[in-house]
Amino acid sequence: MTPEPCQRRVAAVLTVGLALLLAALAGFLVYIYAASSDALAARASRQQHMYIPIRPMRGNIVDAKLRILAGSQAIRSVFADPKVVEDVAEAATRVAPVLGLDRDEVYRTLAEASDKRFVWLKRRVPNETADAIRRLKLRGVSLATEGVRHYPNGSLAAHVFGFVGVDEQGLEGLERLFDARLRGRPGKAYVLADCRRRPIWMEPDDFTPAQDGQHLVLTIDAVIQAAAERAIAEAVRKYRAASATAIVMDPTTGAIWAMANVPTYDPARYGEFSADARRNRAVTDMFPPGSSAKPFTAAAAAEAGVVRFGEVIYCENGYWPAANLHDAGHAYGNLTFEQGIQKSSNIMMGKIGTRFGNRRLRDALVAFGFGRKTGVWLPGEAPGLVFPLARWTRLSTTRVPFGQEYMVTPLQLITAFAAFANGGRIMRPKILRGVLDNRGRVAVDLTEPQVVGRAMSEKTAREMLDRALVGVIESGTGKRCRIPGYRVFGKTGTAQKIDPDTKRISHTLYVGVFLAGVPAASPRMVVLVLVNEPDKSLGYYGGTVAAPAAKQILQQTLTYLGIPPSEPASGRRETYLAGQTVRH
Amino acid sequence: MTTAAQPVARSGGRNVPTDTMGRPLTEPCILFLIVLALVTLGVLLVYSASRTADAADTTRYFPKQAYFALAGLGVFILGAIVPYHRLNRWWVAIGVLVLAVGLLVLVLFIGSGRGGARRFLNLPLGLHFQPSELAKFAVVIFLAWFYGRSKARARNFVRSFLPAIFVIGGVCWLIVKEDFGTAALVGAVAVILCLIAGWRWWFPTLILAPAAVGAYVTVWLVPYRLDRLKVWLDPWEYFTGAGWHVCQSLMALGSGGLTGVGLGAGIQKLYIPDNATDFIFAVLCEEMGILGGIMVIGLFGVFVWRAGKIVRSAPDRFAFLLASGILLVIGLQAIMNIGVVTSALPAKGIGLPLVSYGGSSLVMMCFAAGLLASIARRRDAQAAGIRPLVHVPARRG
């Protein structure tokens, strides 16, 4: 029947041979299933699952009225997986113009990282750029979401909160000190992923949400801070100073309402500013306090009874040869104790110093908090400098009382000055009002004031305020800080800096300081303004260069806080009713 | 409609497949059902495997494969209707061969393909043509014609061995550069076919020496092929490198278990490169389990059985050789593919016939299966003593 003799044999061989091979494969399949199915499935499951981290949002830094000073938002960054990029040259050519980068630079970045799996091309790109990159659909070029700090108030209070690095790690200021709290805790999700590690399915049973960072509530008030920054910027411009610092403090609690420095910097672009501009001079820099420190030794001496209010002291008509002391500017004869403070007589302070003695002088400085850190929660605080008694000389006895031979920080100085306003207590300065957790509930409450110690009795403080410090403004060296309607108290200071070249007291480098508070009857705030190295030809006395700025800050703060004047403004009788001025 | 009265010669007491009306199914019908089953399963699996690298385009292969499947089934019917002996002309056999060789040469110059291998010719409408698929059957048709001639003298060295080896060697040489697996398949099929046609037993030994040199050149000088051999021995050693395909494929077999995770529900398939083409069997095993795999092997087994019957009863020498060649191509390719996926054979790029994604392969395979049906039809017609083109239930033998 068949045309070929071998046809049946061939058909049988082919059929049986191929069928046997197929059967062998089926057997092998069964063998794989029986022998290693479980191990293979486990291994497959292992490679299909992975944990992906969930990024927490960094906490905000807000002022006392919860206005955001530093907040975080999500932003996209462009990265590449050089191993997946097929054609480096083509990728560079297409990506570079979108990112606004140089093509060769992108090429080099990709080529140098050719054996890596990850390299940033550009971080923190605007949304439009990110979308454009997505549209390119280049293999190996992808987007990642990161957090970025934003500063709605620009550089306001930048020295206080500091700045963060490119990975949102705190590098300076409160950002660094409270990095752990601000950072939050990353969560993780157990996901099923495809071979390019893209999540397909999230296992609901194994999911840890990210814990967003906590928020810092500062004692800083953005409005007062802005007033302070404006005022000292103006002072620096007007007197061509090298730098300036202002601090506003609530004397009863030690809460810092404003802490401003010039020069300042933009925390969003901190890399473009020098370390000098980024330094928080209010806590890191020391200077001899000069005349601004006279009230402290004077108060201590009055407290000890070596001098009384109203006591007349002879001021040697401007030169006291025994101690080789001059009174700058004016020659005074007889002055009462409080007049001596108001006119800022060095000779009188020197005489008080000789009555008081080195040991008690040093104890007074320590009692006012000099020579040790104030304990404010800001990084890099300097302790100031008060020599041990062994290094005091005979000259120290007449020099220390008017603020030479020791060094203070601006924060120490205003903390000590606040003692006059709060009945003699040295407060621990506060920069943090509290910490809120990520749902806005109070996590840490820091509003309770902390008293470090007592520098003088309440009576001495009140007497110094009423009899000496108010007079400084009314009739003494601080007339430029008079505010109509309010009783202001204060003290000027002009310190000669040590010339860094000659290591001797300089006659061209000055620090003008002004301390003030208002209202005298029950002080609500104290302010410090320090103008460093003003142009000597334009003025260098604290009462000249610093007092106007202090006045500006005080005035704006009084208005902002709505504190009514205690007495009618000069010559006019005015009644303040519900914020409206009604003239009689 | 006298089904019951139809004499069923030779099949005596055996169970004969019948249609719904009790008539025995004709051979073309059975072949069509096998092809339909494999192609349908293939379209489903290709759809399932389409969810690969580009998540935005989850139906990249599916519509094309569905059109190819329809075209393939149409081509099957075409092949079954056209009398196969129309191919038994010198100008048809040589023409197809020359066309295939020409396209193979062309693809070396203007071909496209992934990973540096040029296997495709770009056609309009976004289609690609793979000449090596045509070449497989061109060689089979040529040899069937060559040895089917009445004056063919298969045992003669000069008039049989030399021309045949010239054609086989030439085609294999053209293919091997880009596609080792297909070249090996074509070579093996052609040599077995020549032996069937009547080569002396020692003819193939003459090929061994050049083949050894060729193997040395292609295996040892092309680095990744040597790697593939090493990888075959221990794929896990090369997990992140050359062993990736096979390891991922084995993990897919393992995750499927006995009955699979369900069609479309596979995850491991996403890790297998070429999961719609060379490794579609792994997708099948993950989603339908070992049982699904055995089912497909069984379908190929049925195909081999039915095609073997056609070979046995082919009405003439050309049909006998043609049917043997087609049986060998489809059977061996299925075995090679499944062997690679199960790591029983070293890795090479070769698809699962009728199932894997790919229009050229699917259409050519369907046409070949249609030719088998055509042979069966003529055989049945001869047996019934009636002219072809009229449907007559078969008298077998």
mmCIF file of C-alpha atoms in Angstrom, chain B residues 21-326:
data_model
loop_
_atom_site.group_PDB
_atom_site.id
_atom_site.type_symbol
_atom_site.label_atom_id
_atom_site.label_comp_id
_atom_site.label_asym_id
_atom_site.label_seq_id
_atom_site.Cartn_x
_atom_site.Cartn_y
_atom_site.Cartn_z
ATOM 1 C CA MET B 21 -22.506 13.255 14.811
ATOM 2 C CA GLY B 22 -20.554 10.099 15.373
ATOM 3 C CA ARG B 23 -18.523 10.369 12.195
ATOM 4 C CA PRO B 24 -14.830 9.640 12.647
ATOM 5 C CA LEU B 25 -12.840 12.871 12.646
ATOM 6 C CA THR B 26 -10.769 13.290 9.571
ATOM 7 C CA GLU B 27 -7.035 13.747 9.935
ATOM 8 C CA PRO B 28 -7.140 17.448 8.895
ATOM 9 C CA CYS B 29 -9.748 18.031 11.562
ATOM 10 C CA ILE B 30 -7.619 16.481 14.303
ATOM 11 C CA LEU B 31 -4.575 18.449 13.210
ATOM 12 C CA PHE B 32 -6.634 21.631 13.139
ATOM 13 C CA LEU B 33 -7.860 21.010 16.664
ATOM 14 C CA ILE B 34 -4.324 20.455 17.948
ATOM 15 C CA VAL B 35 -3.085 23.583 16.206
ATOM 16 C CA LEU B 36 -6.098 25.536 17.459
ATOM 17 C CA ALA B 37 -5.484 24.406 21.037
ATOM 18 C CA LEU B 38 -1.799 25.316 20.992
ATOM 19 C CA VAL B 39 -2.337 28.642 19.227
ATOM 20 C CA THR B 40 -5.174 29.652 21.548
ATOM 21 C CA LEU B 41 -3.118 28.787 24.594
ATOM 22 C CA GLY B 42 -0.255 30.700 23.034
ATOM 23 C CA VAL B 43 -2.345 33.849 22.586
ATOM 24 C CA LEU B 44 -3.510 33.671 26.217
ATOM 25 C CA LEU B 45 0.016 33.148 27.500
ATOM 26 C CA VAL B 46 1.416 35.923 25.334
ATOM 27 C CA TYR B 47 -1.221 38.217 26.775
ATOM 28 C CA SER B 48 -0.250 37.135 30.250
ATOM 29 C CA ALA B 49 3.446 37.577 29.536
ATOM 30 C CA SER B 50 2.981 40.962 27.908
ATOM 31 C CA ARG B 51 3.119 42.692 31.264
ATOM 32 C CA THR B 52 6.838 42.989 31.160
ATOM 33 C CA ALA B 53 9.321 45.783 31.360
ATOM 34 C CA ASP B 54 7.135 48.586 30.151
ATOM 35 C CA ALA B 55 4.301 48.768 32.627
ATOM 36 C CA ALA B 56 2.525 51.443 30.610
ATOM 37 C CA ASP B 57 2.076 49.102 27.690
ATOM 38 C CA THR B 58 0.618 45.893 29.055
ATOM 39 C CA THR B 59 -0.828 44.736 25.782
ATOM 40 C CA ARG B 60 2.245 45.136 23.668
ATOM 41 C CA TYR B 61 2.225 41.661 22.149
ATOM 42 C CA PHE B 62 -1.334 40.525 22.591
ATOM 43 C CA PRO B 63 -3.188 42.171 19.682
ATOM 44 C CA LYS B 64 -0.447 41.298 17.239
ATOM 45 C CA GLN B 65 -0.326 37.713 18.390
ATOM 46 C CA ALA B 66 -4.101 37.475 18.115
ATOM 47 C CA TYR B 67 -3.970 38.674 14.495
ATOM 48 C CA PHE B 68 -1.095 36.294 13.809
ATOM 49 C CA ALA B 69 -3.162 33.483 15.276
ATOM 50 C CA LEU B 70 -6.124 34.258 13.012
ATOM 51 C CA ALA B 71 -3.780 34.546 10.045
ATOM 52 C CA GLY B 72 -2.119 31.293 11.085
ATOM 53 C CA LEU B 73 -5.407 29.402 11.255
ATOM 54 C CA GLY B 74 -6.324 30.800 7.847
ATOM 55 C CA VAL B 75 -2.960 29.731 6.475
ATOM 56 C CA PHE B 76 -3.508 26.261 7.943
ATOM 57 C CA ILE B 77 -6.727 25.940 5.960
ATOM 58 C CA LEU B 78 -4.970 27.309 2.894
ATOM 59 C CA GLY B 79 -2.206 24.721 3.296
ATOM 60 C CA ALA B 80 -4.783 21.989 3.755
ATOM 61 C CA ILE B 81 -6.774 22.982 0.642
ATOM 62 C CA VAL B 82 -3.856 23.542 -1.703
ATOM 63 C CA PRO B 83 -2.687 20.164 -3.017
ATOM 64 C CA TYR B 84 0.762 19.680 -1.506
ATOM 65 C CA HIS B 85 2.140 18.166 -4.713
ATOM 66 C CA ARG B 86 1.942 21.573 -6.292
ATOM 67 C CA LEU B 87 5.097 22.192 -4.265
ATOM 68 C CA ASN B 88 6.754 19.225 -5.860
ATOM 69 C CA ARG B 89 8.103 21.239 -8.791
ATOM 70 C CA TRP B 90 11.741 22.061 -9.318
ATOM 71 C CA TRP B 91 11.033 25.766 -9.615
ATOM 72 C CA VAL B 92 8.958 25.860 -6.464
ATOM 73 C CA ALA B 93 11.514 23.985 -4.329
ATOM 74 C CA ILE B 94 14.482 25.896 -5.666
ATOM 75 C CA GLY B 95 12.564 29.151 -5.747
ATOM 76 C CA VAL B 96 11.623 28.925 -2.077
ATOM 77 C CA LEU B 97 15.156 27.970 -1.181
ATOM 78 C CA VAL B 98 16.649 30.851 -3.154
ATOM 79 C CA LEU B 99 14.133 33.239 -1.601
ATOM 80 C CA ALA B 100 15.026 32.039 1.881
ATOM 81 C CA VAL B 101 18.753 32.273 1.232
ATOM 82 C CA GLY B 102 18.348 35.691 -0.316
ATOM 83 C CA LEU B 103 16.435 36.971 2.687
ATOM 84 C CA LEU B 104 18.998 35.434 5.035
ATOM 85 C CA VAL B 105 21.743 37.295 3.224
ATOM 86 C CA LEU B 106 19.673 40.454 3.297
ATOM 87 C CA VAL B 107 19.084 40.181 7.027
ATOM 88 C CA LEU B 108 22.816 40.089 7.612
ATOM 89 C CA PHE B 109 23.020 43.594 6.189
ATOM 90 C CA ILE B 110 19.802 45.375 6.993
ATOM 91 C CA GLY B 111 18.404 43.174 9.730
ATOM 92 C CA SER B 112 17.350 44.402 13.122
ATOM 93 C CA GLY B 113 17.004 42.781 16.481
ATOM 94 C CA ARG B 114 17.804 42.994 20.116
ATOM 95 C CA GLY B 115 21.202 42.609 21.726
ATOM 96 C CA GLY B 116 23.276 42.824 18.568
ATOM 97 C CA ALA B 117 21.728 39.754 16.899
ATOM 98 C CA ARG B 118 20.177 40.571 13.538
ATOM 99 C CA ARG B 119 17.296 38.242 13.008
ATOM 100 C CA PHE B 120 14.472 40.346 11.629
ATOM 101 C CA LEU B 121 13.628 42.230 8.481
ATOM 102 C CA ASN B 122 11.503 45.276 9.086
ATOM 103 C CA LEU B 123 8.249 45.286 7.154
ATOM 104 C CA PRO B 124 5.606 47.987 6.837
ATOM 105 C CA LEU B 125 2.911 48.250 9.538
ATOM 106 C CA GLY B 126 5.504 47.686 12.245
ATOM 107 C CA LEU B 127 5.849 44.026 11.373
ATOM 108 C CA HIS B 128 9.037 42.036 11.357
ATOM 109 C CA PHE B 129 9.893 39.017 9.316
ATOM 110 C CA GLN B 130 12.311 36.382 10.491
ATOM 111 C CA PRO B 131 13.836 34.675 7.419
ATOM 112 C CA SER B 132 15.218 31.779 9.420
ATOM 113 C CA GLU B 133 11.643 30.612 10.016
ATOM 114 C CA LEU B 134 11.120 30.417 6.271
ATOM 115 C CA ALA B 135 14.509 28.784 5.833
ATOM 116 C CA LYS B 136 13.570 25.829 8.060
ATOM 117 C CA PHE B 137 10.786 24.796 5.758
ATOM 118 C CA ALA B 138 12.556 25.889 2.580
ATOM 119 C CA VAL B 139 15.263 23.316 3.338
ATOM 120 C CA VAL B 140 12.626 20.652 4.098
ATOM 121 C CA ILE B 141 10.710 21.354 0.884
ATOM 122 C CA PHE B 142 13.905 21.424 -1.144
ATOM 123 C CA LEU B 143 15.146 18.104 0.232
ATOM 124 C CA ALA B 144 11.723 16.517 -0.172
ATOM 125 C CA TRP B 145 11.680 17.588 -3.805
ATOM 126 C CA PHE B 146 15.347 16.689 -4.329
ATOM 127 C CA TYR B 147 14.984 13.144 -3.021
ATOM 128 C CA GLY B 148 11.428 12.767 -4.190
ATOM 129 C CA ARG B 149 12.402 12.910 -7.848
ATOM 130 C CA SER B 150 12.151 9.662 -9.638
ATOM 131 C CA LYS B 151 15.760 9.950 -10.839
ATOM 132 C CA ALA B 152 17.120 10.834 -7.412
ATOM 133 C CA ARG B 153 19.956 8.542 -6.385
ATOM 134 C CA ALA B 154 20.232 9.087 -2.696
ATOM 135 C CA ARG B 155 23.055 6.612 -2.121
ATOM 136 C CA ASN B 156 25.287 8.257 -4.685
ATOM 137 C CA PHE B 157 28.004 10.337 -3.094
ATOM 138 C CA VAL B 158 28.419 12.889 -5.847
ATOM 139 C CA ARG B 159 24.837 13.289 -6.975
ATOM 140 C CA SER B 160 23.221 13.081 -3.569
ATOM 141 C CA PHE B 161 25.558 13.901 -0.732
ATOM 142 C CA LEU B 162 27.452 16.818 -2.222
ATOM 143 C CA PRO B 163 24.477 18.929 -3.441
ATOM 144 C CA ALA B 164 22.510 18.236 -0.270
ATOM 145 C CA ILE B 165 25.400 19.097 2.015
ATOM 146 C CA PHE B 166 26.072 22.207 -0.040
ATOM 147 C CA VAL B 167 22.531 23.451 0.543
ATOM 148 C CA ILE B 168 22.352 22.407 4.196
ATOM 149 C CA GLY B 169 25.767 23.788 5.014
ATOM 150 C CA GLY B 170 25.066 27.043 3.221
ATOM 151 C CA VAL B 171 21.785 27.690 4.982
ATOM 152 C CA CYS B 172 23.147 26.676 8.387
ATOM 153 C CA TRP B 173 26.178 28.873 7.888
ATOM 154 C CA LEU B 174 23.943 31.844 7.112
ATOM 155 C CA ILE B 175 21.782 31.237 10.158
ATOM 156 C CA VAL B 176 24.404 30.230 12.692
ATOM 157 C CA LYS B 177 25.923 33.673 12.934
ATOM 158 C CA GLU B 178 22.831 35.150 14.472
ATOM 159 C CA ASP B 179 20.922 32.185 15.774
ATOM 160 C CA PHE B 180 22.771 29.077 16.880
ATOM 161 C CA GLY B 181 19.671 27.249 18.061
ATOM 162 C CA THR B 182 17.803 27.513 14.765
ATOM 163 C CA ALA B 183 20.912 26.529 12.803
ATOM 164 C CA ALA B 184 21.363 23.434 14.934
ATOM 165 C CA LEU B 185 17.707 22.584 14.467
ATOM 166 C CA VAL B 186 17.875 23.018 10.680
ATOM 167 C CA GLY B 187 21.079 20.990 10.467
ATOM 168 C CA ALA B 188 19.708 18.158 12.580
ATOM 169 C CA VAL B 189 16.393 18.017 10.744
ATOM 170 C CA ALA B 190 18.067 18.125 7.319
ATOM 171 C CA VAL B 191 20.562 15.384 8.093
ATOM 172 C CA ILE B 192 17.894 13.089 9.557
ATOM 173 C CA LEU B 193 15.728 13.784 6.536
ATOM 174 C CA CYS B 194 18.585 12.860 4.197
ATOM 175 C CA LEU B 195 19.138 9.631 6.104
ATOM 176 C CA ILE B 196 15.458 8.848 5.748
ATOM 177 C CA ALA B 197 15.751 9.620 2.036
ATOM 178 C CA GLY B 198 18.422 6.978 1.732
ATOM 179 C CA TRP B 199 21.875 8.359 2.491
ATOM 180 C CA ARG B 200 24.469 5.754 3.248
ATOM 181 C CA TRP B 201 24.889 5.448 6.980
ATOM 182 C CA TRP B 202 28.429 6.836 6.863
ATOM 183 C CA PHE B 203 27.565 10.011 4.987
ATOM 184 C CA PRO B 204 26.856 11.983 8.167
ATOM 185 C CA THR B 205 30.232 11.015 9.619
ATOM 186 C CA LEU B 206 31.798 13.058 6.827
ATOM 187 C CA ILE B 207 30.097 16.093 8.248
ATOM 188 C CA LEU B 208 31.414 15.473 11.725
ATOM 189 C CA ALA B 209 34.867 16.925 11.076
ATOM 190 C CA PRO B 210 33.660 20.234 9.572
ATOM 191 C CA ALA B 211 30.824 20.338 12.070
ATOM 192 C CA ALA B 212 33.332 19.967 14.893
ATOM 193 C CA VAL B 213 35.340 22.840 13.466
ATOM 194 C CA GLY B 214 32.181 24.855 13.049
ATOM 195 C CA ALA B 215 31.126 24.070 16.579
ATOM 196 C CA TYR B 216 34.549 25.095 17.848
ATOM 197 C CA VAL B 217 34.390 28.359 15.953
ATOM 198 C CA THR B 218 30.863 29.216 16.964
ATOM 199 C CA VAL B 219 30.957 27.920 20.523
ATOM 200 C CA TRP B 220 34.443 28.792 21.667
ATOM 201 C CA LEU B 221 35.040 31.936 19.713
ATOM 202 C CA VAL B 222 31.697 33.531 20.556
ATOM 203 C CA PRO B 223 32.173 33.995 24.272
ATOM 204 C CA TYR B 224 28.582 33.862 25.379
ATOM 205 C CA ARG B 225 27.993 30.475 23.811
ATOM 206 C CA LEU B 226 30.787 28.924 25.846
ATOM 207 C CA ASP B 227 29.287 30.606 28.879
ATOM 208 C CA ARG B 228 25.979 29.052 28.014
ATOM 209 C CA LEU B 229 27.554 25.616 28.174
ATOM 210 C CA LYS B 230 29.083 26.328 31.569
ATOM 211 C CA VAL B 231 25.849 27.853 32.701
ATOM 212 C CA TRP B 232 23.987 24.755 31.625
ATOM 213 C CA LEU B 233 26.055 22.670 34.030
ATOM 214 C CA ASP B 234 25.381 24.972 36.979
ATOM 215 C CA PRO B 235 23.058 27.891 36.266
ATOM 216 C CA TRP B 236 22.974 29.083 39.899
ATOM 217 C CA GLU B 237 26.686 29.757 39.755
ATOM 218 C CA TYR B 238 25.986 32.400 37.130
ATOM 219 C CA PHE B 239 22.788 33.647 38.678
ATOM 220 C CA THR B 240 23.252 37.352 38.044
ATOM 221 C CA GLY B 241 24.904 36.848 34.693
ATOM 222 C CA ALA B 242 24.406 34.319 31.951
ATOM 223 C CA GLY B 243 22.397 32.017 34.183
ATOM 224 C CA TRP B 244 19.703 34.594 34.834
ATOM 225 C CA HIS B 245 17.246 33.295 32.205
ATOM 226 C CA VAL B 246 17.438 29.699 33.271
ATOM 227 C CA CYS B 247 17.396 30.387 37.005
ATOM 228 C CA GLN B 248 14.421 32.678 36.718
ATOM 229 C CA SER B 249 12.719 30.124 34.531
ATOM 230 C CA LEU B 250 13.340 27.357 37.070
ATOM 231 C CA MET B 251 11.982 29.576 39.830
ATOM 232 C CA ALA B 252 8.882 30.079 37.733
ATOM 233 C CA LEU B 253 8.476 26.305 37.430
ATOM 234 C CA GLY B 254 8.907 26.035 41.188
ATOM 235 C CA SER B 255 6.454 28.817 42.054
ATOM 236 C CA GLY B 256 3.796 27.261 39.848
ATOM 237 C CA GLY B 257 3.636 24.082 41.843
ATOM 238 C CA LEU B 258 1.277 21.383 40.682
ATOM 239 C CA THR B 259 -1.626 23.442 39.385
ATOM 240 C CA GLY B 260 -0.152 26.906 39.031
ATOM 241 C CA VAL B 261 -1.006 30.302 40.443
ATOM 242 C CA GLY B 262 -3.704 30.909 37.849
ATOM 243 C CA LEU B 263 -3.610 32.255 34.322
ATOM 244 C CA GLY B 264 -2.467 35.862 34.438
ATOM 245 C CA ALA B 265 -1.603 35.829 38.132
ATOM 246 C CA GLY B 266 2.074 34.996 37.786
ATOM 247 C CA ILE B 267 4.682 37.265 39.329
ATOM 248 C CA GLN B 268 7.831 35.324 38.632
ATOM 249 C CA LYS B 269 7.130 35.662 34.904
ATOM 250 C CA LEU B 270 7.989 39.340 35.247
ATOM 251 C CA TYR B 271 11.558 38.376 36.078
ATOM 252 C CA ILE B 272 12.079 36.269 32.961
ATOM 253 C CA PRO B 273 13.453 38.102 29.957
ATOM 254 C CA ASP B 274 11.944 36.961 26.647
ATOM 255 C CA ASN B 275 9.023 35.543 28.555
ATOM 256 C CA ALA B 276 6.689 35.933 25.583
ATOM 257 C CA THR B 277 9.001 34.173 23.160
ATOM 258 C CA ASP B 278 11.670 31.686 24.168
ATOM 259 C CA PHE B 279 10.516 31.243 27.764
ATOM 260 C CA ILE B 280 6.761 31.165 27.358
ATOM 261 C CA PHE B 281 6.766 27.601 28.628
ATOM 262 C CA ALA B 282 8.006 28.908 31.991
ATOM 263 C CA VAL B 283 5.084 31.334 32.100
ATOM 264 C CA LEU B 284 2.778 28.423 31.347
ATOM 265 C CA CYS B 285 4.279 26.349 34.149
ATOM 266 C CA GLU B 286 4.032 29.193 36.675
ATOM 267 C CA GLU B 287 0.447 30.007 35.863
ATOM 268 C CA MET B 288 -0.938 26.549 35.065
ATOM 269 C CA GLY B 289 1.495 24.470 37.027
ATOM 270 C CA ILE B 290 3.377 21.325 36.174
ATOM 271 C CA LEU B 291 0.086 19.832 35.030
ATOM 272 C CA GLY B 292 -0.315 22.610 32.494
ATOM 273 C CA GLY B 293 3.212 21.953 31.259
ATOM 274 C CA ILE B 294 2.505 18.247 30.934
ATOM 275 C CA MET B 295 -0.712 19.079 29.109
ATOM 276 C CA VAL B 296 1.193 21.062 26.475
ATOM 277 C CA ILE B 297 3.826 18.344 26.197
ATOM 278 C CA GLY B 298 0.905 15.975 25.741
ATOM 279 C CA LEU B 299 -0.531 18.119 22.943
ATOM 280 C CA PHE B 300 2.812 17.968 21.157
ATOM 281 C CA GLY B 301 2.763 14.225 21.804
ATOM 282 C CA VAL B 302 -0.614 13.913 20.109
ATOM 283 C CA PHE B 303 0.710 16.013 17.248
ATOM 284 C CA VAL B 304 3.724 13.701 16.896
ATOM 285 C CA TRP B 305 1.421 10.684 16.945
ATOM 286 C CA ARG B 306 -0.939 12.019 14.286
ATOM 287 C CA ALA B 307 1.907 13.368 12.127
ATOM 288 C CA GLY B 308 3.621 9.986 12.479
ATOM 289 C CA LYS B 309 0.493 8.331 11.113
ATOM 290 C CA ILE B 310 0.574 10.680 8.158
ATOM 291 C CA VAL B 311 4.242 9.878 7.552
ATOM 292 C CA ARG B 312 3.428 6.184 7.661
ATOM 293 C CA SER B 313 0.663 6.427 5.138
ATOM 294 C CA ALA B 314 1.952 9.216 2.920
ATOM 295 C CA PRO B 315 0.742 8.585 -0.616
ATOM 296 C CA ASP B 316 4.026 9.308 -2.387
ATOM 297 C CA ARG B 317 7.719 9.772 -1.757
ATOM 298 C CA PHE B 318 7.604 13.587 -1.808
ATOM 299 C CA ALA B 319 4.747 13.568 0.709
ATOM 300 C CA PHE B 320 6.596 11.043 2.856
ATOM 301 C CA LEU B 321 9.722 13.185 3.046
ATOM 302 C CA LEU B 322 7.794 16.426 3.419
ATOM 303 C CA ALA B 323 5.712 15.021 6.282
ATOM 304 C CA SER B 324 8.814 13.618 7.984
ATOM 305 C CA GLY B 325 10.541 16.978 7.703
ATOM 306 C CA ILE B 326 7.603 18.922 9.113
#
